[in-house]
PDB file of C-alpha atoms in Angstrom:
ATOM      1  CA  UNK H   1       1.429 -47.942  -6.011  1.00 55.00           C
ATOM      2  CA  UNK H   2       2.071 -47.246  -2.191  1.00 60.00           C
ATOM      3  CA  UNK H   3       4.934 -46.943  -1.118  1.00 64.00           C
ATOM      4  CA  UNK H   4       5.302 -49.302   2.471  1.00 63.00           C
ATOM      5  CA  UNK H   5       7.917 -47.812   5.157  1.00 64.00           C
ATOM      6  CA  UNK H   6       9.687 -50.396   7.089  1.00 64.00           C
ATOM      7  CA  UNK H   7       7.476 -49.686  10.176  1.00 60.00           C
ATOM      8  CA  UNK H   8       4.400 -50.553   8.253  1.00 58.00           C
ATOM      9  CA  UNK H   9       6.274 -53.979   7.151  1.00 55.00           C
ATOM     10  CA  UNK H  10       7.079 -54.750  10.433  1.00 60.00           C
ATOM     11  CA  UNK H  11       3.680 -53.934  11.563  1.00 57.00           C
ATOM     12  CA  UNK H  12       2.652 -56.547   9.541  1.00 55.00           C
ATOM     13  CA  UNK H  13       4.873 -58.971  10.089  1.00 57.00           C
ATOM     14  CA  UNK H  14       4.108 -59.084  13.828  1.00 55.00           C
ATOM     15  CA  UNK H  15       0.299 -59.297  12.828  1.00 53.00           C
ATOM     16  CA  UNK H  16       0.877 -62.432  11.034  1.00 64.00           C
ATOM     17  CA  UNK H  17       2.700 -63.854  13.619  1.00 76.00           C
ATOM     18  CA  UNK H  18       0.194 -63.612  15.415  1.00 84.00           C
ATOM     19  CA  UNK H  19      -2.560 -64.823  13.308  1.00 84.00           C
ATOM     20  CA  UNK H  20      -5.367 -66.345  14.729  1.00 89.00           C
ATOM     21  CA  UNK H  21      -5.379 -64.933  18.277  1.00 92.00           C
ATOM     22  CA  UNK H  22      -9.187 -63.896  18.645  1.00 95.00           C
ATOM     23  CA  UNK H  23     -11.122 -62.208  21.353  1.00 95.00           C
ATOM     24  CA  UNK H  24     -12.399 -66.080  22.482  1.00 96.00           C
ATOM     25  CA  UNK H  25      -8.894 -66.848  22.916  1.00 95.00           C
ATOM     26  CA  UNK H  26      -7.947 -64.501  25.592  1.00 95.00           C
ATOM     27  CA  UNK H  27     -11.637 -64.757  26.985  1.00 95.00           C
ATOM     28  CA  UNK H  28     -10.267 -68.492  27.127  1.00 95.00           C
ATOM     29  CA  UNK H  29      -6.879 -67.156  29.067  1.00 95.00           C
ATOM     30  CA  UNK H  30      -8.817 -64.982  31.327  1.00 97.00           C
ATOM     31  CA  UNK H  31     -10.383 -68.226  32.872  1.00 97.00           C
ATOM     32  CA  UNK H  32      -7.239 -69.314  34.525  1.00 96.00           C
ATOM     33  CA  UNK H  33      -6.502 -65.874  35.679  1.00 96.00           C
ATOM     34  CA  UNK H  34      -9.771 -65.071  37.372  1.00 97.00           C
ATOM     35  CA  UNK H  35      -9.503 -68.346  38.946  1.00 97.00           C
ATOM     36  CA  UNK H  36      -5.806 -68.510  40.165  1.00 95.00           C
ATOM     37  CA  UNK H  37      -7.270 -64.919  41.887  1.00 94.00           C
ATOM     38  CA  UNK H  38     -10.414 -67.036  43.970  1.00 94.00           C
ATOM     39  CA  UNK H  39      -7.563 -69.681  44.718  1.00 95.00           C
ATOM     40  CA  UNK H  40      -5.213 -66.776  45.890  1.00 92.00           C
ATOM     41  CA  UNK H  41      -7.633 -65.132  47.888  1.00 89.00           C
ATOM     42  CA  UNK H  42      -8.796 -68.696  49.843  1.00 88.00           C
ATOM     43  CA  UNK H  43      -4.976 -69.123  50.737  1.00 89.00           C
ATOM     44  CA  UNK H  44      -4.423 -65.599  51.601  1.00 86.00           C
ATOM     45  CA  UNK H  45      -7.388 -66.305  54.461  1.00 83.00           C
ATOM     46  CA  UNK H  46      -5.647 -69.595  55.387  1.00 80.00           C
ATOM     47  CA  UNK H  47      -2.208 -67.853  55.602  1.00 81.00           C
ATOM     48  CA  UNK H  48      -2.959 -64.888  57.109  1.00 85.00           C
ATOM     49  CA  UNK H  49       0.246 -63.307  55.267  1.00 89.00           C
ATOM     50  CA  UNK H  50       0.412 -59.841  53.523  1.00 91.00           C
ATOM     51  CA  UNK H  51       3.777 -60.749  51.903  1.00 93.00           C
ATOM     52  CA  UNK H  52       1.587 -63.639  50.225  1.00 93.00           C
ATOM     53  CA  UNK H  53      -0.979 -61.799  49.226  1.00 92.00           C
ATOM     54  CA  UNK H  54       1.321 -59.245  47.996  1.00 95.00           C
ATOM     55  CA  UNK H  55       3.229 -61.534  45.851  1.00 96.00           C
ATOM     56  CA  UNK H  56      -0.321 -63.408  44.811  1.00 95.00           C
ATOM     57  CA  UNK H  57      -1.626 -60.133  43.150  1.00 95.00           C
ATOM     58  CA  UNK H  58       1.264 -59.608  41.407  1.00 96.00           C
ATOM     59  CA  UNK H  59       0.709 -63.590  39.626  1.00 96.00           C
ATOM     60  CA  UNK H  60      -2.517 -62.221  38.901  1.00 96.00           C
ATOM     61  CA  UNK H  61      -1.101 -59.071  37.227  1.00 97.00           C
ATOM     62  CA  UNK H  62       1.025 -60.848  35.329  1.00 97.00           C
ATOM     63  CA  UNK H  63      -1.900 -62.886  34.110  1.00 96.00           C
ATOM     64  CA  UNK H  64      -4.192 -60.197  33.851  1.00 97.00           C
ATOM     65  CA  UNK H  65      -1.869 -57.905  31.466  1.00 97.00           C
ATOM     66  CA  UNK H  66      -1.071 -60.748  29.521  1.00 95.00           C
ATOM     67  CA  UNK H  67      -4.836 -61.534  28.950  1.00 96.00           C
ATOM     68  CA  UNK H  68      -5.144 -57.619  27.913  1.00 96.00           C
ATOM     69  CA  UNK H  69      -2.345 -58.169  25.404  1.00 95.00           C
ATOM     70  CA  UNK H  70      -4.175 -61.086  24.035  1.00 94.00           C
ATOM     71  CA  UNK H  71      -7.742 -58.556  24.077  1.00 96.00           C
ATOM     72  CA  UNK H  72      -5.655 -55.502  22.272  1.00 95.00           C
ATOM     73  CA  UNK H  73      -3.938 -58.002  19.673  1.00 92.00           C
ATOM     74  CA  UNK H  74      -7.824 -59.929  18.858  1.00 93.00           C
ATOM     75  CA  UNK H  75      -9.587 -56.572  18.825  1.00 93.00           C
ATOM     76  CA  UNK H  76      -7.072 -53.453  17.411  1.00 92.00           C
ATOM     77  CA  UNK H  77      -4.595 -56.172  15.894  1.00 90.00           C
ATOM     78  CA  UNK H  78      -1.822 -54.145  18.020  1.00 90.00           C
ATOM     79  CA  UNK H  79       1.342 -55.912  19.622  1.00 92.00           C
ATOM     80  CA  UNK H  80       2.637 -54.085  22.825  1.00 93.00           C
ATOM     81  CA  UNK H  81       5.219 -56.666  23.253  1.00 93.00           C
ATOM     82  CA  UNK H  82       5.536 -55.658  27.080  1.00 95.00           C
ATOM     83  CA  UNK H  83       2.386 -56.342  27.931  1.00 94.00           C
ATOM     84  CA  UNK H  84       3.433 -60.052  26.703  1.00 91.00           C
ATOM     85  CA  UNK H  85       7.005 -59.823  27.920  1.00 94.00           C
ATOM     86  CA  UNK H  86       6.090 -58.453  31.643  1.00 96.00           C
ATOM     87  CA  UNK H  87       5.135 -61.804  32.446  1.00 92.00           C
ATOM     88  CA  UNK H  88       7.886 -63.531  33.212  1.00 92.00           C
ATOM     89  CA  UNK H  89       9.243 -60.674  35.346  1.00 96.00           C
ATOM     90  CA  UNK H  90       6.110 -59.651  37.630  1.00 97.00           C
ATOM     91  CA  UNK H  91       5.345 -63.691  38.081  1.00 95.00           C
ATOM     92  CA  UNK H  92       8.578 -64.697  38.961  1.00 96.00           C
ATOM     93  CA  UNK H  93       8.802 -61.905  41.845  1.00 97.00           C
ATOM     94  CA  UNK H  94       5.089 -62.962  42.502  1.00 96.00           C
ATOM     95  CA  UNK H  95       5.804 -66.358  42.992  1.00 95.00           C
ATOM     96  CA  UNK H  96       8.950 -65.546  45.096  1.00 97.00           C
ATOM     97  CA  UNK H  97       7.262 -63.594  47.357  1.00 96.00           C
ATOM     98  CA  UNK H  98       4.936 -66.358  48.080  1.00 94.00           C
ATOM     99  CA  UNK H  99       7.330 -68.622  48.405  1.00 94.00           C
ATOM    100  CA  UNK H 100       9.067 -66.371  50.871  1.00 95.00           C
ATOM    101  CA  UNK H 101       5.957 -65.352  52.857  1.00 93.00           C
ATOM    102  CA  UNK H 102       6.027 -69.576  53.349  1.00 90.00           C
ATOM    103  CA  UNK H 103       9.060 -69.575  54.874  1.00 92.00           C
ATOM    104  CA  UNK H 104       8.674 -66.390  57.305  1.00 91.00           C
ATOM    105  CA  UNK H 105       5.644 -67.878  58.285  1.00 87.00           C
ATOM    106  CA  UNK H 106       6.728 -71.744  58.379  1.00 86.00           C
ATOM    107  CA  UNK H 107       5.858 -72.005  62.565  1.00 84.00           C
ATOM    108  CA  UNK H 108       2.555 -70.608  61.908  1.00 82.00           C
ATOM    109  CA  UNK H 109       1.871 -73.087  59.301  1.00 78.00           C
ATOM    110  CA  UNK H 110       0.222 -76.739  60.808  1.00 80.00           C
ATOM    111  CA  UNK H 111       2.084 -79.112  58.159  1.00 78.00           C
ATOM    112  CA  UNK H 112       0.114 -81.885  59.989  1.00 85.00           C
ATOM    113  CA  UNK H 113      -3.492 -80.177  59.098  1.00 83.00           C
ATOM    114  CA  UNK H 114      -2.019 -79.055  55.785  1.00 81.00           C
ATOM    115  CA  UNK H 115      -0.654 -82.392  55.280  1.00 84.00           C
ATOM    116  CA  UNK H 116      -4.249 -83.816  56.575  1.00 88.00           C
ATOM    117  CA  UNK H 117      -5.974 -81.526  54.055  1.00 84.00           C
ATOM    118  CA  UNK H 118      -4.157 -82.733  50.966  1.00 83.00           C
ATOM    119  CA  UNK H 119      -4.714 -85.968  51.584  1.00 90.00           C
ATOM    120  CA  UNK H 120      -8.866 -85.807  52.555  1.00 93.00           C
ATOM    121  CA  UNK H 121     -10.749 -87.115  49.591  1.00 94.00           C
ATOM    122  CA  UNK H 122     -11.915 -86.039  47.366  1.00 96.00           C
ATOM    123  CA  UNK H 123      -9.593 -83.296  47.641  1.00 95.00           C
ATOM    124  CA  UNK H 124      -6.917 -85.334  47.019  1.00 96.00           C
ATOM    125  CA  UNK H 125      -8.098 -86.175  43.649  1.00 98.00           C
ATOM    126  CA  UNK H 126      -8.103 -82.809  42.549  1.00 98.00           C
ATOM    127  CA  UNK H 127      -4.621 -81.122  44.258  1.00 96.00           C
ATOM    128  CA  UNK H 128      -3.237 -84.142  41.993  1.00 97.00           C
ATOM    129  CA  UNK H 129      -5.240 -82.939  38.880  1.00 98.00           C
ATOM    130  CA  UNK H 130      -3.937 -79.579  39.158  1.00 98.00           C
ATOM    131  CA  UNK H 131      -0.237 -80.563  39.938  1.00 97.00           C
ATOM    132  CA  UNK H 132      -0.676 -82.918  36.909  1.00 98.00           C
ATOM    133  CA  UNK H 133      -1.898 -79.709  34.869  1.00 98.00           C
ATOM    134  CA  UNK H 134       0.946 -77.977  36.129  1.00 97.00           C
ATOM    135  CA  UNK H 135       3.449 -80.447  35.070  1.00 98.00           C
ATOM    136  CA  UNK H 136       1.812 -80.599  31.707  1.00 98.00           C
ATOM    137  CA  UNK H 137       2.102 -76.949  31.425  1.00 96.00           C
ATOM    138  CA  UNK H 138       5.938 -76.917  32.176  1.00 95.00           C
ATOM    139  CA  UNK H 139       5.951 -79.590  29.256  1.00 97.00           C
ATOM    140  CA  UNK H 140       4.149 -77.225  26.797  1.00 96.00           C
ATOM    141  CA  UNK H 141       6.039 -74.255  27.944  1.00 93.00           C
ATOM    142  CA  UNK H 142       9.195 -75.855  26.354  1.00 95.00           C
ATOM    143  CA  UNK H 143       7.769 -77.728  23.773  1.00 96.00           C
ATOM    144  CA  UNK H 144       4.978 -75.428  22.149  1.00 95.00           C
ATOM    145  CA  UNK H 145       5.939 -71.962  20.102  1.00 93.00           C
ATOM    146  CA  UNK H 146       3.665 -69.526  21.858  1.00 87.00           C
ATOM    147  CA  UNK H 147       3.115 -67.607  19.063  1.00 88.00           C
ATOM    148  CA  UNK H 148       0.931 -69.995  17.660  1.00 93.00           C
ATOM    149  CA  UNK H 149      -3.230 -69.550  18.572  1.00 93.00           C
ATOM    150  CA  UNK H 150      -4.103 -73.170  18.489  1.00 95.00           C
ATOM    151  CA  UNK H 151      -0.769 -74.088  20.834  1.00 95.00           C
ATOM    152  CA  UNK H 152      -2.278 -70.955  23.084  1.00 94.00           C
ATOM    153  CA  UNK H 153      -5.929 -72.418  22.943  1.00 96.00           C
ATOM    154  CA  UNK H 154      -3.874 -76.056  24.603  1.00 96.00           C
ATOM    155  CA  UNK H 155      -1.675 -74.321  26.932  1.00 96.00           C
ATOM    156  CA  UNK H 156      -5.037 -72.182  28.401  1.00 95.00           C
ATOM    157  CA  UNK H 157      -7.458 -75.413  28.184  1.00 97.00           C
ATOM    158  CA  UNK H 158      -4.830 -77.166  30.479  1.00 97.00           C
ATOM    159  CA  UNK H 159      -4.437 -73.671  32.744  1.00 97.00           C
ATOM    160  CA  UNK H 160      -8.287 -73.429  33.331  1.00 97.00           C
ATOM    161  CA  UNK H 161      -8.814 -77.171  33.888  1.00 98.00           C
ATOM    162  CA  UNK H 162      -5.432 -77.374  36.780  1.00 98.00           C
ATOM    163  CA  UNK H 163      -6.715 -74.031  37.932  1.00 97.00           C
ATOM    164  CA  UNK H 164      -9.971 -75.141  38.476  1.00 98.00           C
ATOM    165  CA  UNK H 165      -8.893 -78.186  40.216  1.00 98.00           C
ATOM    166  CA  UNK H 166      -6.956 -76.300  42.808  1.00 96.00           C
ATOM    167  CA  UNK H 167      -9.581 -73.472  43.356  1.00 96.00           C
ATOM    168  CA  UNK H 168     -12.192 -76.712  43.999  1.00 96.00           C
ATOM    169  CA  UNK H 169      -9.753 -78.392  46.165  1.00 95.00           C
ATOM    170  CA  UNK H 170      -9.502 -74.910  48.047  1.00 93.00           C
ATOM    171  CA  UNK H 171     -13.175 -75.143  48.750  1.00 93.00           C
ATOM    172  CA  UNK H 172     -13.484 -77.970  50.175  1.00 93.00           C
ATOM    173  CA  UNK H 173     -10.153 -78.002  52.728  1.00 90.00           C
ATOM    174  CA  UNK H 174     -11.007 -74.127  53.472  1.00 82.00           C
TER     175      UNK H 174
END
């Protein structure tokens, strides 16, 4: 019988936990990716901004390595946890930096045709679909294990669909 060192155990381990993540699955998480990018690019011609595009690629790193984690775990059945964990990190200081770029740019903003914009039908309808996706991601961030494919497969069906809905709304304000 084979002996099994304890890095082959915990190999193994971590590949069970993360049973059923499959090559459709991140396919699946790509969609919201490749889409927040379209949206990001539409507001980075409406803002004019390089600290917002700046801070927009790096949501769309974040996204993007996380979709390559979920492509290496489905295909060589290998965790790289950073690849999972960077997330957080390069997001946050993406988001931040848009956020920021906002606020150094505030005068050059119209808040009456931005205001006007949000409120045109029917892009109304779907600015309100994707903040409603967004809420109901918050929900399943803190509700949902992660580690679990089919919670994944919910979490990125809601992503694609609010993602969607706010590149669509882009299209027709822009």
């Amino acid at each position: 019988m084979k002996n099994i060192d304890s890095a082959e155990v915990k190999n193994m381990e971590q590949n069970n936990k993360y049973e059923g993540f499959t090559l459709s699955l991140a396919l699946v998480d790509a969609l919201p990716v490749l889409l927040f990018g379209a949206s990001s690019i539409l507001l980075g011609i409406i803002f004019k901004s390089t600290l917002f595009i700046i801070g927009a690629c790096l949501i769309f790193l974040g996204g993007f390595l996380k979709v390559m984690w979920k492509v290496l775990l489905a295909t060589k059945k290998k965790d790289l946890p950073f690849l999972n964990k960077q997330m957080k990190y390069t997001m946050m200081t993406g988001f931040f930096l848009v956020l920021l770029s906002v606020i150094i740019n505030i005068k050059r903003i119209s808040l009456s045709a931005m205001g006007a914009a949000l409120v045109s039908f029917p892009a109304c309808i779907f600015f309100l679909l994707f903040v409603a996706g967004m809420v109901t991601m918050g929900v399943l961030a803190k509700k949902l294990d992660s580690s679990v494919a089919k919670n994944n497969w919910v979490e990125q069906c809601v992503n694609g669909a609010a993602q969607l809905c706010l590149f669509i709304a882009l299209l027709i304000v822009a």
